[in-house]
Short mmCIF file of C-alpha atoms in Angstrom, two decimals:
data_model
loop_
_atom_site.label_atom_id
_atom_site.label_comp_id
_atom_site.label_asym_id
_atom_site.label_seq_id
_atom_site.Cartn_x
_atom_site.Cartn_y
_atom_site.Cartn_z
CA MET B 117 19.61 26.60 42.57
CA SER B 118 18.83 25.50 39.24
CA LYS B 119 18.94 21.71 37.90
CA LYS B 120 21.11 20.50 35.35
CA GLN B 121 19.45 18.65 32.46
CA PRO B 122 20.97 15.61 31.33
CA ARG B 123 22.39 16.14 27.21
CA ASN B 124 20.86 14.42 24.55
CA ARG B 125 17.67 14.34 26.58
CA ARG B 126 15.38 12.70 24.03
CA GLU B 127 12.11 14.59 23.58
CA ALA B 128 9.08 12.95 24.15
CA PRO B 129 6.18 11.98 21.19
CA PRO B 130 3.40 13.35 20.33
CA GLN B 131 0.55 13.14 22.84
CA GLU B 132 -3.03 13.58 21.82
CA THR B 133 -4.41 16.35 22.15
CA ALA B 134 -8.26 17.62 23.15
CA ALA B 135 -8.88 17.72 19.36
CA GLY B 136 -8.32 14.29 19.47
CA PRO B 137 -5.63 11.47 18.55
CA LYS B 138 -2.54 12.37 16.04
CA ASP B 139 -1.99 11.17 12.72
CA LYS B 140 -0.53 7.88 12.82
CA LYS B 141 2.19 8.46 10.37
CA THR B 142 2.42 11.25 12.05
CA LEU B 143 2.58 9.76 15.29
CA ILE B 144 4.98 7.07 13.51
CA GLY B 145 7.19 9.85 12.18
CA SER B 146 7.69 11.39 15.04
CA LEU B 147 8.91 8.63 16.88
CA LEU B 148 11.29 6.94 13.87
CA GLN B 149 12.79 10.47 13.68
CA LEU B 150 11.50 10.30 10.05
CA PRO B 151 9.82 13.58 8.11
CA ALA B 152 5.94 13.30 7.91
CA SER B 153 6.41 13.56 3.97
CA SER B 154 8.23 10.26 3.61
CA LEU B 155 5.96 8.56 5.66
CA SER B 156 2.99 10.04 3.88
CA GLN B 157 4.32 7.90 0.79
CA MET B 158 4.76 4.46 2.55
CA THR B 159 2.03 2.11 2.27
CA GLN B 160 1.31 -0.22 5.72
CA ILE B 161 0.14 -4.31 5.66
CA GLN B 162 -1.24 -5.33 8.69
CA LEU B 163 -1.99 -8.78 9.19
CA ILE B 164 -4.20 -10.27 11.62
CA ALA B 165 -3.39 -13.91 11.88
CA ASN B 166 -4.03 -15.33 8.65
CA ARG B 167 -7.75 -14.44 8.62
CA GLU B 168 -7.23 -10.34 7.22
CA ALA B 169 -5.28 -8.30 6.00
CA LEU B 170 -5.48 -4.16 6.37
CA VAL B 171 -3.49 -2.67 3.49
CA ASP B 172 -3.29 1.19 4.29
CA GLY B 173 -1.58 3.19 1.23
CA CYS B 174 -3.36 0.91 -1.82
CA LYS B 175 -3.51 2.65 -5.15
CA GLY B 176 -5.99 -0.02 -7.39
CA VAL B 177 -6.77 -3.47 -7.20
CA ILE B 178 -4.97 -4.94 -10.00
CA GLU B 179 -6.34 -8.59 -10.15
CA TYR B 180 -8.91 -9.83 -7.31
CA ASN B 181 -10.78 -13.38 -7.77
CA GLU B 182 -11.04 -16.13 -4.73
CA ASP B 183 -7.25 -17.95 -4.77
CA TYR B 184 -5.28 -14.63 -4.55
CA ILE B 185 -5.83 -10.43 -4.86
CA ARG B 186 -2.84 -8.34 -6.22
CA LEU B 187 -2.83 -4.86 -5.24
CA ASN B 188 -0.76 -1.67 -6.73
CA LEU B 189 0.94 0.45 -4.13
CA GLY B 190 2.54 2.40 -6.45
CA ASN B 191 5.90 1.37 -6.90
CA MET B 192 5.39 -1.92 -6.86
CA ALA B 193 2.39 -4.49 -6.37
CA VAL B 194 1.56 -6.77 -3.80
CA ARG B 195 -0.26 -10.10 -4.16
CA PHE B 196 -2.21 -12.30 -1.28
CA CYS B 197 -2.73 -16.04 -2.00
CA GLY B 198 -5.10 -18.53 -0.42
CA ARG B 199 -8.87 -19.68 -0.02
CA GLY B 200 -12.04 -17.80 0.17
CA LEU B 201 -10.37 -14.07 -0.83
CA GLN B 202 -12.66 -11.64 -0.70
CA LEU B 203 -12.11 -7.67 -0.51
CA ARG B 204 -14.14 -6.60 2.69
CA SER B 205 -14.03 -3.10 2.41
CA MET B 206 -12.02 -0.52 0.15
CA SER B 207 -11.74 2.98 0.18
CA GLU B 208 -10.02 5.47 -1.75
CA GLU B 209 -6.92 3.88 -0.12
CA SER B 210 -6.83 1.01 2.21
CA VAL B 211 -8.16 -2.02 0.94
CA ILE B 212 -9.25 -5.17 4.18
CA ILE B 213 -8.72 -8.22 2.45
CA ASP B 214 -10.50 -11.34 4.30
CA GLY B 215 -10.13 -15.16 4.00
CA PHE B 216 -7.51 -17.64 4.29
CA ILE B 217 -4.18 -16.16 3.74
CA GLN B 218 -1.77 -18.62 2.75
CA SER B 219 1.19 -16.36 1.80
CA VAL B 220 2.58 -12.57 1.06
CA GLU B 221 4.22 -11.98 -2.15
CA TYR B 222 5.66 -8.29 -3.17
CA ILE B 223 6.18 -7.85 -6.59
CA GLN B 224 8.58 -5.32 -8.10
#
């Protein structure tokens, strides 16, 4: 006897493989059913309370001092305002900001 498969069955999200976890953007894209190329150009900002921000997809630093940091995101900019702000870490496309973050402002 064959069992019927339910219609409109969703595919399971990609799992970790023996080689290691899949890329976060690939995983998110598959969960949202978006093409991978659309996520590769998106910026992700992760705030940890009001003490730390991780910006993935940063194209460069425009302005930087203890009171505000403005970053280029390609088609827009973002400004973090606060006290004692510093760039703790920078890589080719990621920035980690430490300090007391009071506001985040997107600028066209």
